[in-house]
Amino acid sequence: MAKLNPYLSFRSEAKAALDFYQSVLGGELDVSTFGGTPMEGMPTPDEDKDLVMHGQLDTPGGLTIMASDTPSFMEYVAPSAGVTVALTGGPEDHDYIKSAYEKLSDGATPGEPFALAPWGDYYGQLTDKFGISWMFDVAAS
């Protein structure tokens, strides 16, 4: 079965972001660095050896978030303001999603508080301390 997962780009904060997301969402984290995964024919500058080449967080509920850093020999493109990571679910997920919103609020730029919305869902928004935009929605039924 195909899956669609967010893949987040950072200049050099991928490991810190993935560790934070693991503390919020739980799960198993696997990280490969540029120094630990050398690319044939392409030497890794010393300043890039500890950067994340690929990181993946798999949560117990089946969520997957991937991320990487951008080494000095590549152009960094910041996440677009038009892209948001959405954490959604049904009433059975309310406590998990509310907890994620509260934990991700640490150091975040506030958006919409996680509260009952006019359309009947619980909804909230924020931009986390790493500059990633998040949306939270718990369906009413």
Backbone as JSON Lines, residues from 0, in Angstrom:
{"i":0,"aa":"M","n":[0.84,-1.17,0.0],"ca":[0.0,0.0,0.0],"c":[0.89,1.25,0.0]}
{"i":1,"aa":"A","n":[0.59,2.18,-0.87],"ca":[1.34,3.44,-0.94],"c":[1.0,4.31,0.27]}
{"i":2,"aa":"K","n":[1.96,5.14,0.66],"ca":[1.76,6.08,1.76],"c":[2.24,7.45,1.32]}
{"i":3,"aa":"L","n":[1.63,8.47,1.86],"ca":[2.06,9.84,1.63],"c":[2.55,10.37,2.97]}
{"i":4,"aa":"N","n":[3.83,10.77,3.03],"ca":[4.44,11.21,4.28],"c":[5.1,12.56,4.11]}
{"i":5,"aa":"P","n":[5.04,13.41,5.14],"ca":[5.81,14.65,5.07],"c":[7.3,14.36,5.11]}
{"i":6,"aa":"Y","n":[8.06,15.06,4.27],"ca":[9.52,15.0,4.27],"c":[10.0,16.44,4.45]}
{"i":7,"aa":"L","n":[10.55,16.71,5.62],"ca":[10.9,18.08,6.01],"c":[12.37,18.37,5.74]}
{"i":8,"aa":"S","n":[12.63,19.55,5.19],"ca":[14.0,19.98,4.91],"c":[14.43,21.04,5.91]}
{"i":9,"aa":"F","n":[15.65,20.89,6.38],"ca":[16.24,21.84,7.31],"c":[17.63,22.22,6.82]}
{"i":10,"aa":"R","n":[18.15,23.33,7.29],"ca":[19.54,23.68,6.99],"c":[20.44,22.78,7.83]}
{"i":11,"aa":"S","n":[20.19,22.73,9.15],"ca":[21.05,21.93,10.02],"c":[20.34,21.47,11.3]}
{"i":12,"aa":"E","n":[19.02,21.6,11.35],"ca":[18.27,21.31,12.57],"c":[17.47,20.0,12.52]}
{"i":13,"aa":"A","n":[17.69,19.15,11.52],"ca":[16.85,17.95,11.37],"c":[16.91,17.04,12.59]}
{"i":14,"aa":"K","n":[18.09,16.8,13.14],"ca":[18.21,15.89,14.29],"c":[17.46,16.45,15.49]}
{"i":15,"aa":"A","n":[17.63,17.74,15.78],"ca":[16.92,18.36,16.9],"c":[15.42,18.31,16.67]}
{"i":16,"aa":"A","n":[14.98,18.59,15.45],"ca":[13.55,18.56,15.14],"c":[12.99,17.15,15.29]}
{"i":17,"aa":"L","n":[13.68,16.16,14.73],"ca":[13.19,14.78,14.83],"c":[13.16,14.29,16.28]}
{"i":18,"aa":"D","n":[14.17,14.65,17.07],"ca":[14.16,14.3,18.5],"c":[12.95,14.93,19.19]}
{"i":19,"aa":"F","n":[12.67,16.2,18.87],"ca":[11.52,16.89,19.44],"c":[10.22,16.21,19.02]}
{"i":20,"aa":"Y","n":[10.08,15.9,17.73],"ca":[8.86,15.25,17.25],"c":[8.69,13.87,17.89]}
{"i":21,"aa":"Q","n":[9.8,13.17,18.13],"ca":[9.71,11.87,18.82],"c":[9.21,12.06,20.24]}
{"i":22,"aa":"S","n":[9.66,13.12,20.94],"ca":[9.2,13.37,22.3],"c":[7.72,13.72,22.32]}
{"i":23,"aa":"V","n":[7.23,14.3,21.24],"ca":[5.82,14.69,21.14],"c":[4.93,13.53,20.71]}
{"i":24,"aa":"L","n":[5.35,12.81,19.67],"ca":[4.5,11.8,19.02],"c":[4.83,10.37,19.42]}
{"i":25,"aa":"G","n":[5.99,10.15,20.05],"ca":[6.41,8.8,20.37],"c":[7.02,8.14,19.15]}
{"i":26,"aa":"G","n":[7.39,6.87,19.29],"ca":[7.84,6.1,18.15],"c":[9.33,5.85,18.09]}
{"i":27,"aa":"E","n":[9.72,5.22,16.99],"ca":[11.1,4.83,16.75],"c":[11.72,5.78,15.73]}
{"i":28,"aa":"L","n":[12.93,6.24,16.04],"ca":[13.64,7.19,15.19],"c":[14.89,6.52,14.63]}
{"i":29,"aa":"D","n":[15.08,6.65,13.33],"ca":[16.28,6.13,12.66],"c":[16.92,7.3,11.91]}
{"i":30,"aa":"V","n":[18.2,7.56,12.16],"ca":[18.88,8.7,11.57],"c":[20.2,8.25,10.96]}
{"i":31,"aa":"S","n":[20.44,8.68,9.71],"ca":[21.72,8.47,9.03],"c":[22.33,9.83,8.76]}
{"i":32,"aa":"T","n":[23.62,9.96,9.05],"ca":[24.3,11.24,8.83],"c":[25.13,11.18,7.55]}
{"i":33,"aa":"F","n":[25.51,12.35,7.06],"ca":[26.37,12.4,5.87],"c":[27.72,11.76,6.16]}
{"i":34,"aa":"G","n":[28.24,11.92,7.38],"ca":[29.52,11.31,7.74],"c":[29.43,9.81,7.9]}
{"i":35,"aa":"G","n":[28.27,9.33,8.32],"ca":[28.09,7.89,8.54],"c":[27.64,7.15,7.31]}
{"i":36,"aa":"T","n":[27.25,7.88,6.27],"ca":[26.77,7.27,5.03],"c":[27.46,7.98,3.86]}
{"i":37,"aa":"P","n":[28.75,7.75,3.71],"ca":[29.46,8.48,2.65],"c":[28.92,8.14,1.26]}
{"i":38,"aa":"M","n":[28.88,9.16,0.41],"ca":[28.42,8.96,-0.96],"c":[29.65,8.74,-1.85]}
{"i":39,"aa":"E","n":[29.62,7.67,-2.61],"ca":[30.75,7.32,-3.46],"c":[31.05,8.46,-4.44]}
{"i":40,"aa":"G","n":[32.32,8.82,-4.53],"ca":[32.75,9.86,-5.46],"c":[32.45,11.27,-4.99]}
{"i":41,"aa":"M","n":[31.85,11.43,-3.81],"ca":[31.51,12.76,-3.32],"c":[31.98,12.89,-1.87]}
{"i":42,"aa":"P","n":[33.15,13.5,-1.67],"ca":[33.64,13.65,-0.3],"c":[32.73,14.57,0.51]}
{"i":43,"aa":"T","n":[32.6,14.24,1.78],"ca":[31.76,15.03,2.68],"c":[32.62,16.02,3.44]}
{"i":44,"aa":"P","n":[32.35,17.31,3.28],"ca":[33.11,18.31,4.05],"c":[32.95,18.06,5.56]}
{"i":45,"aa":"D","n":[33.97,18.35,6.32],"ca":[33.94,18.12,7.77],"c":[32.74,18.77,8.44]}
{"i":46,"aa":"E","n":[32.36,19.99,8.0],"ca":[31.26,20.7,8.65],"c":[29.9,20.03,8.38]}
{"i":47,"aa":"D","n":[29.85,19.09,7.43],"ca":[28.59,18.42,7.09],"c":[28.48,17.01,7.65]}
{"i":48,"aa":"K","n":[29.53,16.48,8.23],"ca":[29.54,15.07,8.64],"c":[28.45,14.7,9.64]}
{"i":49,"aa":"D","n":[28.06,15.62,10.52],"ca":[27.04,15.33,11.54],"c":[25.64,15.7,11.09]}
{"i":50,"aa":"L","n":[25.5,16.25,9.89],"ca":[24.17,16.61,9.39],"c":[23.4,15.35,9.0]}
{"i":51,"aa":"V","n":[22.08,15.44,9.09],"ca":[21.21,14.3,8.79],"c":[21.04,14.16,7.28]}
{"i":52,"aa":"M","n":[21.47,13.0,6.77],"ca":[21.24,12.69,5.37],"c":[19.79,12.21,5.19]}
{"i":53,"aa":"H","n":[19.34,11.39,6.13],"ca":[17.95,10.93,6.14],"c":[17.58,10.53,7.56]}
{"i":54,"aa":"G","n":[16.44,11.03,8.01],"ca":[15.91,10.64,9.3],"c":[14.45,10.26,9.14]}
{"i":55,"aa":"Q","n":[14.04,9.25,9.89],"ca":[12.65,8.8,9.79],"c":[12.13,8.44,11.17]}
{"i":56,"aa":"L","n":[10.98,9.03,11.51],"ca":[10.27,8.74,12.75],"c":[9.01,7.97,12.4]}
{"i":57,"aa":"D","n":[8.9,6.76,12.94],"ca":[7.7,5.94,12.77],"c":[7.02,5.81,14.12]}
{"i":58,"aa":"T","n":[5.78,6.31,14.21],"ca":[5.08,6.32,15.49],"c":[4.26,5.04,15.66]}
{"i":59,"aa":"P","n":[3.89,4.72,16.9],"ca":[3.09,3.53,17.16],"c":[1.74,3.54,16.43]}
{"i":60,"aa":"G","n":[1.2,4.74,16.17],"ca":[-0.08,4.85,15.49],"c":[0.01,4.81,13.98]}
{"i":61,"aa":"G","n":[1.23,4.6,13.43],"ca":[1.38,4.48,12.0],"c":[1.75,5.76,11.27]}
{"i":62,"aa":"L","n":[2.01,6.85,12.01],"ca":[2.45,8.08,11.38],"c":[3.93,7.99,11.05]}
{"i":63,"aa":"T","n":[4.34,8.58,9.96],"ca":[5.75,8.64,9.58],"c":[6.1,10.06,9.19]}
{"i":64,"aa":"I","n":[7.18,10.57,9.78],"ca":[7.74,11.87,9.41],"c":[9.19,11.62,9.03]}
{"i":65,"aa":"M","n":[9.59,12.16,7.88],"ca":[10.97,12.05,7.43],"c":[11.57,13.45,7.34]}
{"i":66,"aa":"A","n":[12.9,13.53,7.48],"ca":[13.57,14.83,7.42],"c":[15.03,14.66,7.06]}
{"i":67,"aa":"S","n":[15.6,15.75,6.56],"ca":[17.04,15.77,6.29],"c":[17.54,17.2,6.4]}
{"i":68,"aa":"D","n":[18.86,17.3,6.54],"ca":[19.53,18.58,6.51],"c":[20.04,18.83,5.1]}
{"i":69,"aa":"T","n":[20.39,20.07,4.83],"ca":[20.94,20.45,3.53],"c":[22.42,20.74,3.72]}
{"i":70,"aa":"P","n":[23.29,19.91,3.13],"ca":[24.73,20.12,3.31],"c":[25.2,21.4,2.62]}
{"i":71,"aa":"S","n":[26.39,21.83,2.99],"ca":[26.93,23.1,2.51],"c":[27.09,23.15,0.99]}
{"i":72,"aa":"F","n":[27.22,22.0,0.35],"ca":[27.43,21.98,-1.1],"c":[26.11,21.96,-1.89]}
{"i":73,"aa":"M","n":[24.98,22.1,-1.17],"ca":[23.67,22.16,-1.82],"c":[22.95,23.44,-1.39]}
{"i":74,"aa":"E","n":[22.08,23.94,-2.25],"ca":[21.29,25.12,-1.92],"c":[20.16,24.72,-0.98]}
{"i":75,"aa":"Y","n":[19.99,25.46,0.1],"ca":[18.9,25.22,1.04],"c":[17.66,26.0,0.61]}
{"i":76,"aa":"V","n":[16.54,25.31,0.56],"ca":[15.26,25.94,0.27],"c":[14.37,25.72,1.49]}
{"i":77,"aa":"A","n":[14.0,26.8,2.15],"ca":[13.17,26.71,3.36],"c":[11.79,26.16,3.03]}
{"i":78,"aa":"P","n":[11.13,25.5,4.0],"ca":[9.77,24.99,3.77],"c":[8.86,26.12,3.29]}
{"i":79,"aa":"S","n":[8.0,25.79,2.37],"ca":[7.08,26.77,1.8],"c":[5.97,27.13,2.78]}
{"i":80,"aa":"A","n":[5.57,28.38,2.73],"ca":[4.46,28.82,3.56],"c":[3.16,28.17,3.12]}
{"i":81,"aa":"G","n":[3.16,27.55,1.94],"ca":[1.95,26.89,1.45],"c":[1.86,25.42,1.83]}
{"i":82,"aa":"V","n":[2.79,24.92,2.65],"ca":[2.79,23.52,3.05],"c":[2.59,23.42,4.55]}
{"i":83,"aa":"T","n":[1.67,22.56,4.96],"ca":[1.37,22.37,6.38],"c":[1.32,20.87,6.68]}
{"i":84,"aa":"V","n":[1.9,20.47,7.81],"ca":[1.76,19.1,8.28],"c":[0.45,19.02,9.04]}
{"i":85,"aa":"A","n":[-0.44,18.14,8.6],"ca":[-1.76,18.02,9.23],"c":[-1.82,16.74,10.05]}
{"i":86,"aa":"L","n":[-2.14,16.87,11.33],"ca":[-2.36,15.74,12.21],"c":[-3.85,15.67,12.47]}
{"i":87,"aa":"T","n":[-4.5,14.66,11.91],"ca":[-5.95,14.57,11.96],"c":[-6.38,13.21,12.46]}
{"i":88,"aa":"G","n":[-7.61,13.13,12.93],"ca":[-8.15,11.85,13.38],"c":[-9.59,11.99,13.79]}
{"i":89,"aa":"G","n":[-10.1,10.91,14.35],"ca":[-11.47,10.87,14.82],"c":[-11.53,11.08,16.32]}
{"i":90,"aa":"P","n":[-12.73,10.99,16.89],"ca":[-12.91,11.22,18.32],"c":[-11.99,10.36,19.2]}
{"i":91,"aa":"E","n":[-11.68,9.15,18.75],"ca":[-10.81,8.26,19.52],"c":[-9.37,8.78,19.59]}
{"i":92,"aa":"D","n":[-9.02,9.72,18.72],"ca":[-7.66,10.29,18.67],"c":[-7.55,11.63,19.38]}
{"i":93,"aa":"H","n":[-8.66,12.12,19.95],"ca":[-8.71,13.46,20.53],"c":[-7.58,13.72,21.52]}
{"i":94,"aa":"D","n":[-7.4,12.83,22.49],"ca":[-6.39,13.06,23.53],"c":[-4.98,13.09,22.95]}
{"i":95,"aa":"Y","n":[-4.69,12.19,22.0],"ca":[-3.37,12.14,21.37],"c":[-3.09,13.42,20.59]}
{"i":96,"aa":"I","n":[-4.06,13.86,19.8],"ca":[-3.87,15.06,18.98],"c":[-3.81,16.31,19.85]}
{"i":97,"aa":"K","n":[-4.65,16.39,20.87],"ca":[-4.6,17.54,21.78],"c":[-3.24,17.6,22.48]}
{"i":98,"aa":"S","n":[-2.73,16.45,22.91],"ca":[-1.43,16.4,23.56],"c":[-0.32,16.83,22.6]}
{"i":99,"aa":"A","n":[-0.4,16.38,21.35],"ca":[0.6,16.78,20.35],"c":[0.58,18.29,20.16]}
{"i":100,"aa":"Y","n":[-0.62,18.87,20.06],"ca":[-0.75,20.32,19.91],"c":[-0.09,21.03,21.1]}
{"i":101,"aa":"E","n":[-0.39,20.57,22.3],"ca":[0.15,21.22,23.5],"c":[1.67,21.12,23.55]}
{"i":102,"aa":"K","n":[2.23,19.95,23.22],"ca":[3.68,19.77,23.28],"c":[4.39,20.53,22.16]}
{"i":103,"aa":"L","n":[3.8,20.54,20.97],"ca":[4.4,21.28,19.86],"c":[4.31,22.79,20.08]}
{"i":104,"aa":"S","n":[3.45,23.23,20.98],"ca":[3.32,24.66,21.29],"c":[4.55,25.22,21.99]}
{"i":105,"aa":"D","n":[5.39,24.35,22.56],"ca":[6.6,24.79,23.25],"c":[7.51,25.52,22.26]}
{"i":106,"aa":"G","n":[7.66,26.82,22.42],"ca":[8.51,27.62,21.55],"c":[7.89,27.96,20.21]}
{"i":107,"aa":"A","n":[6.62,27.61,20.02],"ca":[5.94,27.81,18.73],"c":[5.4,29.22,18.58]}
{"i":108,"aa":"T","n":[5.12,29.57,17.33],"ca":[4.38,30.78,17.02],"c":[2.9,30.39,17.01]}
{"i":109,"aa":"P","n":[2.11,31.0,17.89],"ca":[0.7,30.61,17.97],"c":[-0.04,30.89,16.66]}
{"i":110,"aa":"G","n":[-1.01,30.03,16.4],"ca":[-1.92,30.21,15.27],"c":[-3.33,30.25,15.83]}
{"i":111,"aa":"E","n":[-4.02,29.15,15.66],"ca":[-5.37,29.0,16.23],"c":[-5.29,28.07,17.43]}
{"i":112,"aa":"P","n":[-5.9,28.41,18.55],"ca":[-5.9,27.49,19.69],"c":[-6.66,26.21,19.34]}
{"i":113,"aa":"F","n":[-6.26,25.11,19.94],"ca":[-6.95,23.84,19.73],"c":[-8.25,23.89,20.53]}
{"i":114,"aa":"A","n":[-9.35,24.04,19.81],"ca":[-10.65,24.23,20.46],"c":[-11.76,23.78,19.51]}
{"i":115,"aa":"L","n":[-12.95,23.72,20.05],"ca":[-14.12,23.35,19.26],"c":[-14.36,24.43,18.2]}
{"i":116,"aa":"A","n":[-14.38,24.03,16.93],"ca":[-14.57,24.96,15.82],"c":[-16.05,25.06,15.45]}
{"i":117,"aa":"P","n":[-16.43,26.11,14.74],"ca":[-17.84,26.29,14.36],"c":[-18.42,25.12,13.56]}
{"i":118,"aa":"W","n":[-17.59,24.39,12.84],"ca":[-18.1,23.26,12.04],"c":[-18.2,21.96,12.83]}
{"i":119,"aa":"G","n":[-17.83,22.01,14.12],"ca":[-18.05,20.86,15.0],"c":[-16.82,20.03,15.3]}
{"i":120,"aa":"D","n":[-15.71,20.23,14.58],"ca":[-14.47,19.51,14.87],"c":[-13.66,20.3,15.91]}
{"i":121,"aa":"Y","n":[-12.72,19.63,16.54],"ca":[-11.7,20.32,17.32],"c":[-10.58,20.64,16.35]}
{"i":122,"aa":"Y","n":[-10.12,21.89,16.36],"ca":[-9.17,22.36,15.35],"c":[-8.17,23.32,15.98]}
{"i":123,"aa":"G","n":[-6.95,23.3,15.48],"ca":[-5.93,24.25,15.91],"c":[-4.81,24.34,14.89]}
{"i":124,"aa":"Q","n":[-4.02,25.39,15.0],"ca":[-2.87,25.61,14.11],"c":[-1.73,26.25,14.9]}
{"i":125,"aa":"L","n":[-0.49,25.97,14.46],"ca":[0.68,26.64,15.01],"c":[1.84,26.45,14.05]}
{"i":126,"aa":"T","n":[2.89,27.23,14.26],"ca":[4.15,27.04,13.56],"c":[5.17,26.7,14.64]}
{"i":127,"aa":"D","n":[5.74,25.49,14.57],"ca":[6.61,25.04,15.66],"c":[7.94,25.79,15.68]}
{"i":128,"aa":"K","n":[8.72,25.53,16.7],"ca":[9.97,26.26,16.92],"c":[11.01,26.02,15.82]}
{"i":129,"aa":"F","n":[10.73,25.08,14.91],"ca":[11.63,24.83,13.79],"c":[11.1,25.45,12.5]}
{"i":130,"aa":"G","n":[9.99,26.19,12.6],"ca":[9.43,26.86,11.44],"c":[8.48,26.03,10.6]}
{"i":131,"aa":"I","n":[8.07,24.86,11.14],"ca":[7.16,23.98,10.43],"c":[5.73,24.31,10.83]}
{"i":132,"aa":"S","n":[4.88,24.5,9.83],"ca":[3.46,24.8,10.05],"c":[2.69,23.5,10.28]}
{"i":133,"aa":"W","n":[1.87,23.49,11.33],"ca":[1.06,22.32,11.7],"c":[-0.41,22.71,11.78]}
{"i":134,"aa":"M","n":[-1.26,21.77,11.42],"ca":[-2.7,21.9,11.57],"c":[-3.2,20.64,12.29]}
{"i":135,"aa":"F","n":[-4.15,20.82,13.18],"ca":[-4.69,19.72,13.97],"c":[-6.21,19.7,13.8]}
{"i":136,"aa":"D","n":[-6.77,18.54,13.55],"ca":[-8.22,18.45,13.4],"c":[-8.69,17.1,13.91]}
{"i":137,"aa":"V","n":[-9.67,17.15,14.81],"ca":[-10.31,15.93,15.31],"c":[-11.76,16.01,14.87]}
{"i":138,"aa":"A","n":[-12.13,15.08,14.01],"ca":[-13.49,15.05,13.49],"c":[-14.49,14.8,14.62]}
{"i":139,"aa":"A","n":[-15.65,15.43,14.48],"ca":[-16.69,15.31,15.51],"c":[-17.24,13.9,15.6]}
{"i":140,"aa":"S","n":[-17.3,13.21,14.49],"ca":[-17.79,11.81,14.53],"c":[-17.21,11.0,13.41]}
